[in-house]
Coordinates of C-alpha atoms in Angstrom, one line a residue:
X1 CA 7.8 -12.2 5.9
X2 CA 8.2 -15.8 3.6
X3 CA 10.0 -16.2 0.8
X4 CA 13.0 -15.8 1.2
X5 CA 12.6 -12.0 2.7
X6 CA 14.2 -11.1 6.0
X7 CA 12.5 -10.3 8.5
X8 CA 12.7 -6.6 10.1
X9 CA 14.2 -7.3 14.0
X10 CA 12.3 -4.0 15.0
X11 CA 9.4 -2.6 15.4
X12 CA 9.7 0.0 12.7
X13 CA 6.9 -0.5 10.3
X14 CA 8.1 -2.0 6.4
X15 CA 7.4 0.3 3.6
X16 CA 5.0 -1.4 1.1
X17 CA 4.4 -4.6 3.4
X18 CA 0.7 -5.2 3.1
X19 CA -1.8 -7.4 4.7
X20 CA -4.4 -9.9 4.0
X21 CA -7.4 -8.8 5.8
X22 CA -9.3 -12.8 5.5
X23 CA -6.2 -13.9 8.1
X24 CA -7.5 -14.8 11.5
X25 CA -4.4 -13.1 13.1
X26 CA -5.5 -9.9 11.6
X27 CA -8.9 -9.2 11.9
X28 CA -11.1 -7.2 8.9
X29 CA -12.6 -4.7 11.0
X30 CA -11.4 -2.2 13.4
X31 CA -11.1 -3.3 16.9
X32 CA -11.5 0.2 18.1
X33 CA -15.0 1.5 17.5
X34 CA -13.7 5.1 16.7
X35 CA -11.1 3.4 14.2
X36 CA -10.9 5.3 10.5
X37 CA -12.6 2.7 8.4
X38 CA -10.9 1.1 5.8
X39 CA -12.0 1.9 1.5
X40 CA -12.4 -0.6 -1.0
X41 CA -12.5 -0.5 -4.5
X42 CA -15.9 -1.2 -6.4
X43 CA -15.9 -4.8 -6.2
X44 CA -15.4 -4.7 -2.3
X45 CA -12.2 -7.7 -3.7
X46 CA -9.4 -4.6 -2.7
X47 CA -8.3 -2.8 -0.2
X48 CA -7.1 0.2 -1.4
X49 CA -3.6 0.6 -1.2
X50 CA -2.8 3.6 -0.3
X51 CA -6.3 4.3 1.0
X52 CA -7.4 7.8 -1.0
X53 CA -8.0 10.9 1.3
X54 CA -12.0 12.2 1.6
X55 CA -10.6 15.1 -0.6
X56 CA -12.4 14.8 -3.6
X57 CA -9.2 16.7 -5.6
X58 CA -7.3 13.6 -4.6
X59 CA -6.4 12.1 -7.8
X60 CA -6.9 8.7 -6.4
X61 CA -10.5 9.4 -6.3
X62 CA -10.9 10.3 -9.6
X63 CA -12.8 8.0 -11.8
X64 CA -10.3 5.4 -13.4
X65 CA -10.8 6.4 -17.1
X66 CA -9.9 10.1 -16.3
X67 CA -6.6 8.5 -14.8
X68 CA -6.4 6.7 -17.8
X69 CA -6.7 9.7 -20.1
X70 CA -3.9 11.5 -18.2
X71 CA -1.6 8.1 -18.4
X72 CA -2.2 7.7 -21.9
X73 CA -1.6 12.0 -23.0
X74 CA 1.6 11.5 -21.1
X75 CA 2.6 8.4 -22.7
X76 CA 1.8 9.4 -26.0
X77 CA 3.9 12.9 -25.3
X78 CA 6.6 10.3 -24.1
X79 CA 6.8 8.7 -27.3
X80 CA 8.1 11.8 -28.7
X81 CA 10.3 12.4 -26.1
X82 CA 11.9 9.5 -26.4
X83 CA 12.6 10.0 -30.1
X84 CA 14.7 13.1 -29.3
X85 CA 17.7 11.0 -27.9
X86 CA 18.0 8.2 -31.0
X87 CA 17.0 11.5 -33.3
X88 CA 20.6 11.0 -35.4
X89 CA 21.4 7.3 -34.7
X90 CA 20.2 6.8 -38.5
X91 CA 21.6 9.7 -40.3
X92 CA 25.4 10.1 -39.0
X93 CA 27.1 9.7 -41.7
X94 CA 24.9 11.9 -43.6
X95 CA 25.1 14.6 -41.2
X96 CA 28.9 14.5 -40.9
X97 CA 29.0 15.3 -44.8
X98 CA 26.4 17.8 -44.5
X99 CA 28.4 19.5 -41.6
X100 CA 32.0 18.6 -42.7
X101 CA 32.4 17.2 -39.4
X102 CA 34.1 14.2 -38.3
X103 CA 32.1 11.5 -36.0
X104 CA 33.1 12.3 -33.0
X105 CA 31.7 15.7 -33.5
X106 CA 28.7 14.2 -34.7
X107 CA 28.6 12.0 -31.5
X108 CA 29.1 15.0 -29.1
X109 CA 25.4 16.1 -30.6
X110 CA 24.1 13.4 -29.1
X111 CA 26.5 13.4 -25.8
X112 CA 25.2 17.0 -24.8
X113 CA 22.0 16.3 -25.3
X114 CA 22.2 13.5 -22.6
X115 CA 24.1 15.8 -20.6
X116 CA 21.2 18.3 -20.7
X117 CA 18.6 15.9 -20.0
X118 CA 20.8 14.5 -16.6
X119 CA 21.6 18.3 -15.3
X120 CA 17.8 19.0 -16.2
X121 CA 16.4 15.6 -14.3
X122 CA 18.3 16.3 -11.2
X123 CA 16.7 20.0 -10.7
X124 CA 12.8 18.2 -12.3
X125 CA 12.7 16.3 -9.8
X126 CA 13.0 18.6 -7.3
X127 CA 10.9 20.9 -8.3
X128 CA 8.6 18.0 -8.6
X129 CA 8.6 17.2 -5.2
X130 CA 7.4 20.8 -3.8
X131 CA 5.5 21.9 -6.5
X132 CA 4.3 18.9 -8.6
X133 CA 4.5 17.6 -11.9
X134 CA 1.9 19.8 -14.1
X135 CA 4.2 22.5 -14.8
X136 CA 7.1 20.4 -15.7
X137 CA 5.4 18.5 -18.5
X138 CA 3.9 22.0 -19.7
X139 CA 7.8 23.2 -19.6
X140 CA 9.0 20.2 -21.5
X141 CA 6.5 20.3 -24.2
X142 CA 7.1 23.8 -25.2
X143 CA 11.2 23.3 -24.8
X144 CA 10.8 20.4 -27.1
X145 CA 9.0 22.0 -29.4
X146 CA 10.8 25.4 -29.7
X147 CA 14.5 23.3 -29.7
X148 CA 13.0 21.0 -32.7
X149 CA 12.1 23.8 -34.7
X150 CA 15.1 25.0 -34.1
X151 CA 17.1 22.3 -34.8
X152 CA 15.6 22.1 -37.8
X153 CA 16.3 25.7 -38.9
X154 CA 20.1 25.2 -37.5
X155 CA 21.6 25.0 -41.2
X156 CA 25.1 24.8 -41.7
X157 CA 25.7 26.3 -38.3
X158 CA 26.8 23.4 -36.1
X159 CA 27.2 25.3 -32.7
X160 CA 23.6 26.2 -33.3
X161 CA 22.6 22.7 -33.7
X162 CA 24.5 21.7 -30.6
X163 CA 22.5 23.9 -28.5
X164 CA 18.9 22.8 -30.0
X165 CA 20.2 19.5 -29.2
X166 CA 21.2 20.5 -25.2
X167 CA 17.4 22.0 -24.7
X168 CA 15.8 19.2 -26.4
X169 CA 17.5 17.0 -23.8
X170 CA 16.2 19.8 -21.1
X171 CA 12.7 19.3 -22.1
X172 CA 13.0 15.5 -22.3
X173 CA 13.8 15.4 -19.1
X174 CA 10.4 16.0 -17.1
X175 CA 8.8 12.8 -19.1
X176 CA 12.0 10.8 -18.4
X177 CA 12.5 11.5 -14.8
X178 CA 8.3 11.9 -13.9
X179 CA 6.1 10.0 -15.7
X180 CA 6.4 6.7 -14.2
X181 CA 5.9 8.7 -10.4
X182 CA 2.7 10.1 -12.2
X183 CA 1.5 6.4 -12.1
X184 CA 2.3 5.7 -8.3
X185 CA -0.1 9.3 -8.2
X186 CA -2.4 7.6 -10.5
X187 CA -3.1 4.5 -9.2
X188 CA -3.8 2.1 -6.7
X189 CA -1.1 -0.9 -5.7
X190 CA -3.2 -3.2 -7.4
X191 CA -3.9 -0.9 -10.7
X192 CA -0.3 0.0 -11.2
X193 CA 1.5 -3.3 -13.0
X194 CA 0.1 -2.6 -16.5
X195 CA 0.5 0.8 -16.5
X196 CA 3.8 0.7 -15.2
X197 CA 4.7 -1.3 -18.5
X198 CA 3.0 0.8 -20.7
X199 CA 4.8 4.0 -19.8
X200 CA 8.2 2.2 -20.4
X201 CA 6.8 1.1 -23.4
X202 CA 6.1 5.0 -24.5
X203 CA 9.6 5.8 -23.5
X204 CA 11.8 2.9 -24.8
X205 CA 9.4 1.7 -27.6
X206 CA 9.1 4.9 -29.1
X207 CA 13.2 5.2 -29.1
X208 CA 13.9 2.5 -31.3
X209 CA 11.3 2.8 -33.5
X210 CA 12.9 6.3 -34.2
X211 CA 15.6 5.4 -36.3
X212 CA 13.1 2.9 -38.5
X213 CA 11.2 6.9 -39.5
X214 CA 14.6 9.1 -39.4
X215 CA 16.6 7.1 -42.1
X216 CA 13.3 7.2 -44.6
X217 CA 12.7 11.0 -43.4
X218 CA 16.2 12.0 -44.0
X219 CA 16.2 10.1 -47.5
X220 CA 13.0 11.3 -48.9
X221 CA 12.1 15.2 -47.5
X222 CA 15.7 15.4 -45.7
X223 CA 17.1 15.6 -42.4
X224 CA 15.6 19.1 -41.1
X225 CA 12.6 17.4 -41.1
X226 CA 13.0 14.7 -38.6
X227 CA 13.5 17.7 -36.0
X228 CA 10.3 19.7 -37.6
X229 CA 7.9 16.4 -37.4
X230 CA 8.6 16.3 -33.5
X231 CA 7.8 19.8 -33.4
X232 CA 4.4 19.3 -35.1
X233 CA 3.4 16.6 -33.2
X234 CA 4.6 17.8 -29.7
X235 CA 2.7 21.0 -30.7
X236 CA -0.7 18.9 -31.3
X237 CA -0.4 17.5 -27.8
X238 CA 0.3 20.6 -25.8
X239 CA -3.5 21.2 -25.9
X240 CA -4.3 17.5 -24.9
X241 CA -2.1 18.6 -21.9
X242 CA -3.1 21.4 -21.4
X243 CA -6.5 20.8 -20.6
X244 CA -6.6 17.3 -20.1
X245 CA -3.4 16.9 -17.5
X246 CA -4.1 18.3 -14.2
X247 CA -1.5 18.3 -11.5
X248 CA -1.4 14.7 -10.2
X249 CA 0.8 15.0 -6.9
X250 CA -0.9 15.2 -3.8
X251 CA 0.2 15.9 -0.7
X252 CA -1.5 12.8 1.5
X253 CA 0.1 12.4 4.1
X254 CA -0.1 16.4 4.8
X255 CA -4.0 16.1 4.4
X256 CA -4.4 13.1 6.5
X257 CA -2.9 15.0 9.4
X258 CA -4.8 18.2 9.4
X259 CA -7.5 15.6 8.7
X260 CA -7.1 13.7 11.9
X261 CA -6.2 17.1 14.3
X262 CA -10.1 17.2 14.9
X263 CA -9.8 13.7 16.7
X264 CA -8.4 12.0 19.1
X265 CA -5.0 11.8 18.6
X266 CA -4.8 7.7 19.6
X267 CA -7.0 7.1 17.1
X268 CA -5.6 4.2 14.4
X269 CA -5.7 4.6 11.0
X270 CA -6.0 1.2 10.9
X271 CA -4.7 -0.9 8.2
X272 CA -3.8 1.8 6.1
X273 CA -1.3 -0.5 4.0
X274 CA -3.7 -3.6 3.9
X275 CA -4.4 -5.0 0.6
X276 CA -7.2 -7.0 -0.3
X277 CA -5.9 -10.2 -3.0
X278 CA -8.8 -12.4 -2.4
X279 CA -11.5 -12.3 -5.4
X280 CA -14.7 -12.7 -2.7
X281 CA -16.5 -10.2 -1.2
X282 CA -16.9 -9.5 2.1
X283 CA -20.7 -9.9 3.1
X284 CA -20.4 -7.1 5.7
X285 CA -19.0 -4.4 3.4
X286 CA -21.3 -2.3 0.7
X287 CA -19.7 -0.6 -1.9
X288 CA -19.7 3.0 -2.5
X289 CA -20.8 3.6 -6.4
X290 CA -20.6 7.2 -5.8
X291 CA -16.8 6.8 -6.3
X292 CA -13.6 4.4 -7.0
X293 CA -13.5 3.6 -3.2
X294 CA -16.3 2.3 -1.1
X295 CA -15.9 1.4 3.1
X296 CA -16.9 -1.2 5.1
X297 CA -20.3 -1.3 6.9
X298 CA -20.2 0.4 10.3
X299 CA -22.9 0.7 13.1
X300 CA -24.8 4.2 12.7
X301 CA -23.1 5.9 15.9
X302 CA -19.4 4.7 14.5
X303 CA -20.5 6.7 11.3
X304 CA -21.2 9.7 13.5
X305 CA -18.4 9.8 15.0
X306 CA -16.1 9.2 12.2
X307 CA -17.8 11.6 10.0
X308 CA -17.9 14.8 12.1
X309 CA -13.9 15.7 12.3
X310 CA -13.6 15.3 8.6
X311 CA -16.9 17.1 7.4
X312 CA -15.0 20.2 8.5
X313 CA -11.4 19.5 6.4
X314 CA -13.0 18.4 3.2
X315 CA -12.1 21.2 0.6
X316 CA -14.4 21.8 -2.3
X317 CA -13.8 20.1 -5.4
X318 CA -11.3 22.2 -7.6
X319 CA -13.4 23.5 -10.7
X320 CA -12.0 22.9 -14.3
X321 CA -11.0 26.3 -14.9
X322 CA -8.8 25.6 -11.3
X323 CA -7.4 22.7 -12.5
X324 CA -5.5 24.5 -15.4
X325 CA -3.7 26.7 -12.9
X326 CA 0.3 25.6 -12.8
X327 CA 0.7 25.2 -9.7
X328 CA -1.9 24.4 -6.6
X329 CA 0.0 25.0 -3.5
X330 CA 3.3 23.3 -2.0
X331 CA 3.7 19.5 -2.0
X332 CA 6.5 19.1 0.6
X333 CA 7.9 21.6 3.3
X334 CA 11.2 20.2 2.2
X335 CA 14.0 23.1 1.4
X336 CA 14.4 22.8 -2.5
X337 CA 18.2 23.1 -2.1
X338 CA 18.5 20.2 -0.1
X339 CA 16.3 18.0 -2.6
X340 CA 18.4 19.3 -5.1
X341 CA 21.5 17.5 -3.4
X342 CA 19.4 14.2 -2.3
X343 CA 20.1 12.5 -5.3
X344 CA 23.8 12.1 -5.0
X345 CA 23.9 10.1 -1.7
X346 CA 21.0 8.5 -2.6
X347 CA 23.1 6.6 -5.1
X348 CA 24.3 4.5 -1.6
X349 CA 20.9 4.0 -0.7
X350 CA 20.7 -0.3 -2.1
X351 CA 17.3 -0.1 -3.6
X352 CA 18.2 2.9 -5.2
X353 CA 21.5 1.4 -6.5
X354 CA 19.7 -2.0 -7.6
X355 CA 17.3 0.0 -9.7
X356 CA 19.6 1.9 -11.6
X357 CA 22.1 -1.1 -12.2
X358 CA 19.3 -3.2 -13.4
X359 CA 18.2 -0.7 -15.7
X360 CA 21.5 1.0 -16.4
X361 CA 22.9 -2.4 -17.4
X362 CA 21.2 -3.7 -20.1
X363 CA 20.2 0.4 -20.9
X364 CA 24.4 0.7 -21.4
X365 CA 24.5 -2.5 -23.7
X366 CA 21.4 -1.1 -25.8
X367 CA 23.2 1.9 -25.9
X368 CA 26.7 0.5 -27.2
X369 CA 24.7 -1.8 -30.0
X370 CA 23.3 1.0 -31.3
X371 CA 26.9 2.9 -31.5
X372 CA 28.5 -0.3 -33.3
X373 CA 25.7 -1.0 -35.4
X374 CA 25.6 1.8 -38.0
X375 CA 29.7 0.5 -38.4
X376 CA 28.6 -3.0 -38.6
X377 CA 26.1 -2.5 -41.5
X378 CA 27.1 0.7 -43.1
X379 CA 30.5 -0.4 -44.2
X380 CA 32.0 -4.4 -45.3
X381 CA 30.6 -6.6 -46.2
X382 CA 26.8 -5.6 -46.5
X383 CA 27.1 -2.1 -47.0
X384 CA 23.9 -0.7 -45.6
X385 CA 22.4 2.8 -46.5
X386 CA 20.7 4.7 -43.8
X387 CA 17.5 3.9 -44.4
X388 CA 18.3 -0.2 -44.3
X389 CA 20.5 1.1 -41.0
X390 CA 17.3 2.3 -39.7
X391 CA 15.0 -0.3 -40.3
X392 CA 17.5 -2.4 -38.3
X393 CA 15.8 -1.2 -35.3
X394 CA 12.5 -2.4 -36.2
X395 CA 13.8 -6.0 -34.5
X396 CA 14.4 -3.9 -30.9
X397 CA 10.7 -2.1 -31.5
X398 CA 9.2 -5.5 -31.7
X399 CA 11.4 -6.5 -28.4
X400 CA 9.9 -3.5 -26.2
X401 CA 6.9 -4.5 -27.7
X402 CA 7.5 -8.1 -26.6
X403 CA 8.4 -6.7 -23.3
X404 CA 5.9 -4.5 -22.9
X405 CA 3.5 -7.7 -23.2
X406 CA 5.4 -10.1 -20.9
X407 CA 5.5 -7.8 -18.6
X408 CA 1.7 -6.0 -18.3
X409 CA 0.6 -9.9 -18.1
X410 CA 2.9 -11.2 -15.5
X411 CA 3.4 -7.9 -13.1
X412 CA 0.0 -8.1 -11.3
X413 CA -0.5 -11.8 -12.0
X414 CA 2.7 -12.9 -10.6
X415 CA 2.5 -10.8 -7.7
X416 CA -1.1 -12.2 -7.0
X417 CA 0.1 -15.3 -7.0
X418 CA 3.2 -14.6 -4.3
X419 CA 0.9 -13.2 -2.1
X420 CA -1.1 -16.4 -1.8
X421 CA 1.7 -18.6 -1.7
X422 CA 2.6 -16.3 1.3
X423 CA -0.3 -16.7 3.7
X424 CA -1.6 -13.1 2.6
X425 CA 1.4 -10.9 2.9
X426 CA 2.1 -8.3 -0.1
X427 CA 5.8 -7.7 -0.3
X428 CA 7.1 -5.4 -2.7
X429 CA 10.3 -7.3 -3.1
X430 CA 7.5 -9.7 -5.3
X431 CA 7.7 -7.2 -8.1
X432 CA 11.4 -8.0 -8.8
X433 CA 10.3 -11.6 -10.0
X434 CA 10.4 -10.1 -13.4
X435 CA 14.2 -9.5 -13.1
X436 CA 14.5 -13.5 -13.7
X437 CA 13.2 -13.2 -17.7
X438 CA 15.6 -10.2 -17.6
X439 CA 18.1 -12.6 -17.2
X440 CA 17.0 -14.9 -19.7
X441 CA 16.5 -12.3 -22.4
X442 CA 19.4 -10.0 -22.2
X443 CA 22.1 -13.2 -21.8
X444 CA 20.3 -14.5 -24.9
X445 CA 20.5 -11.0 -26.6
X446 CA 23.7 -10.2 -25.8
X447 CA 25.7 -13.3 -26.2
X448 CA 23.6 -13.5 -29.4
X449 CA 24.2 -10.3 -31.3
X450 CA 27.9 -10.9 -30.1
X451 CA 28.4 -13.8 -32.0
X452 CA 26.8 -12.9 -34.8
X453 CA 27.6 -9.5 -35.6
X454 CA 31.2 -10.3 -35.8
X455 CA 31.0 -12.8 -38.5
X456 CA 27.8 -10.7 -40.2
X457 CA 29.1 -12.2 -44.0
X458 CA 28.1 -15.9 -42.6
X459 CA 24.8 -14.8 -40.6
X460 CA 23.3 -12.1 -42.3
X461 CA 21.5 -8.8 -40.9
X462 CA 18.9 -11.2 -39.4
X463 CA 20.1 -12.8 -36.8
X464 CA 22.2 -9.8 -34.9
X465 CA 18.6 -8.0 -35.4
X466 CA 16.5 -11.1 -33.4
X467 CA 18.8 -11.1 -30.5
X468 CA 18.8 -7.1 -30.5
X469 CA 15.2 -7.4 -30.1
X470 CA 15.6 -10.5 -27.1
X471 CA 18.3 -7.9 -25.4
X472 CA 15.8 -5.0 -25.6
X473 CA 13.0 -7.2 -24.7
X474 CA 14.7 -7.8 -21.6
X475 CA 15.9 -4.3 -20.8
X476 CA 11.9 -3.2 -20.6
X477 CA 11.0 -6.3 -18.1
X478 CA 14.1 -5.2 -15.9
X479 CA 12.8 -1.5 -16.2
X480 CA 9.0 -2.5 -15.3
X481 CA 10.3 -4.3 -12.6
X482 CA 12.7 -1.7 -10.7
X483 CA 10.3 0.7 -11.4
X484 CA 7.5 -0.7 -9.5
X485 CA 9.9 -2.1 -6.7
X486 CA 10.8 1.6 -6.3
X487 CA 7.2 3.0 -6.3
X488 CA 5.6 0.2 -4.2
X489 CA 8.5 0.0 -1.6
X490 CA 9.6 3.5 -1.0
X491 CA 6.6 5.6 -2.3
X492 CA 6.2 7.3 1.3
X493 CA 9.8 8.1 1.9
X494 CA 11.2 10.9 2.2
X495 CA 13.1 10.7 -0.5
X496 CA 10.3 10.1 -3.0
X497 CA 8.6 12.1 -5.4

């Protein structure tokens, strides 16, 4: 494999390991003359990776900016799901007077609502995985905005307020658990490295910038609103998902098995998992401008005989009207109890483990800041308000923007570039080369704010705020990175959704 990655003693294929096809040890065409042929993208510079089905309700064959619709609806609807978590991280102390509660009360409005949105992501996802996505993020909008309007209306009654805050954490679950698996739907190897920052962006951008809004809300109009803003705005972009968000799970390799029952069963589907890096065109292969993927040139009777077997399995393209329906059909024959319980051993599973560690991490640290910061700057010897509390997280908004950045460049680039330094093999292990600025920027953060935020009378608010935002910076190139490890490497497992 190169690089420094092992090599697999069997012959048991590698998930995500993906070819060069200019390699003279591995030919670009078929050897076998009734061998599926291979699709390419547009500029006949990609093999498509995982090569879209012939079924036209494949959402890999839709065109790219109707992908890019859904990704950016989803996003935005992320945004304000993320803001339900950080919702009170501003206004504590006023909402412990309000309540005539003490902070750990306070704290355990935030700790259910966590524990709502983990109970919630474990029975998601499976539902997810037999049934698809569309109906979770219809669920989730609706649960967010009923529990923020009810938040909102809570009053003086605490108990009430504790429960608004356990079913907003239900209905953030869906866009915490299943957005970024929209994008592996969504999206070709190749496509996947910006968008895979940009929907961490949505979901850790729009959670700091949260307490920057909260502390001026809570100041000027007053805390119920903070919890009725999410509301509106959640309820503008149920429409947009509505209509616009079709169920984007697809059930491949299903199809390409009832698509190949017509044929003879030795027949390869040869190079399935063969990516294209070069940026020349092969002079043999004519692209397809009826639709994202085009195939390479065959001889008229290889066309014949290719094309019979599937002309029969091709549905219909779903209408719009069909498109709005909840649910399509099954995804997975798998019993939904079982998935339920998948998670917990998966936990021993090492890629699994690495990705949550290397999110979880730096996530944990984040997490803890923001607990000691509202102590830090509230009390001696600055004695912050709320709203000067709350724009304290503008420096951790500009970090996830800074991430986000870093990140969308070097994802695709650097991979690109491993691929050629290795004679043409694609290794997903090459997406965790982002975990080295991870390093760099949460070490900086953390040993910065560390230092000085305990001696905040000789630095100033300044300082703990710039490495905050290098901390947080870091935490969104460590999450872009495990993310699309996860996606590229084990996207076919059975474990995936």
């Amino acid at each position: 494999m190169g690089l420094g990655i092992l090599e697999v003693k069997s012959h048991v294929p590698v998930p995500g390991t993906s070819n060069v096809l200019d390699d003279a040890s591995r030919p670009a065409f078929p050897q076998s003359p009734d061998a599926v042929p291979l699709k390419y993208d547009k500029s006949n510079a990609f093999i498509l990776v995982p090569q879209p089905t012939d079924d036209p309700n494949d959402p890999l064959n839709w065109p790219l900016w109707k992908r890019d619709v859904i990704l950016l609806i989803l996003s935005a609807m992320s945004v304000i799901a993320s803001t339900l978590s950080p919702l009170l991280a501003a206004n504590t102390v006023t909402l412990a007077i309000y309540f005539g509660r003490d902070f750990t009360h306070m704290a355990l409005l935030t700790g259910y609502h966590l524990c709502g949105v983990g109970v919630a992501g474990v029975i998601f996802v499976a539902s997810a995985r037999i049934w698809g996505k569309r109906h979770l993020y219809l669920l989730g909008t609706v649960l967010i905005i009923i529990s923020s309007a009810w938040g909102g209306a809570a009053g003086t009654n605490y108990a009430s307020l504790l429960w608004a805050r356990v079913v907003q954490g239900i209905g953030l679950a869906p866009f915490e658990a299943l957005v970024n698996a929209s994008v592996g739907d969504l999206y070709f190897v190749h496509e996947r490295g910006k968008r895979m920052a940009l929907s961490n962006l949505a979901l850790f951008g729009g959670a700091f910038f949260t307490p920057v809004l909260v502390g001026k809300i809570t100041q000027t109009i007053g805390w119920e609103w903070s919890f009725y803003m999410i509301a509106i705005f959640a309820g503008a972009l149920l429409p947009l998902i509505f209509f616009f968000v079709p169920e984007t799970a697809f059930a491949r390799l299903e199809y390409q098995a009832s698509s190949r029952s017509g044929e003879n069963a030795s027949t390869p589907l040869n190079g399935v998992h063969d990516l294209q890096i070069s940026g020349e065109s092969k002079d043999n292969q004519t692209p397809n401008q009826s639709g994202p993927a085009s195939f390479e040139k065959q001889s008229t009777d290889s066309k014949n005989r290719n094309a019979a077997p599937f002309a029969n399995t091709v549905p219909p393209k779903a209408t719009f009207l069909q498109s709005l329906r909840l649910f399509n059909g099954r995804k997975s024959d798998a019993n939904f109890f079982k998935l339920l319980l998948r998670p917990f051993p998966l936990f021993f599973h090492p890629a699994v483990l690495w990705a949550c560690l290397i999110q979880g991490t730096l996530i944990g640290w984040t997490v803890m800041i923001g607990v000691v910061l509202a102590a830090i700057f509230l009390g001696p010897p600055l004695w912050f308000n709320e709203v000067e509390t709350g724009y304290m997280y503008t420096g951790p908004f500009v970090g996830a923007i800074l991430g986000f950045i870093l990140s969308g460049l070097l994802a695709d680039w650097s991979t690109k570039l491993l691929i050629k330094r290795n004679k043409g093999v694609y290794e997903p292990e090459f997406r965790i080369v982002l975990v080295a600025l991870q390093l760099v920027f949460g070490c900086v953060g953390l040993y910065g704010f560390g230092v000085t935020a305990e001696q905040v009378a000789r630095y100033g608010w300044f300082l703990p705020d710039l490495f905050f935002a290098f901390e947080v910076g870091g935490m969104v190139l460590g999450a872009v990175a495990s993310a699309l490890y996860i996606v590229d490497a084990h996207r076919s497992s059975p474990w995936s959704f």
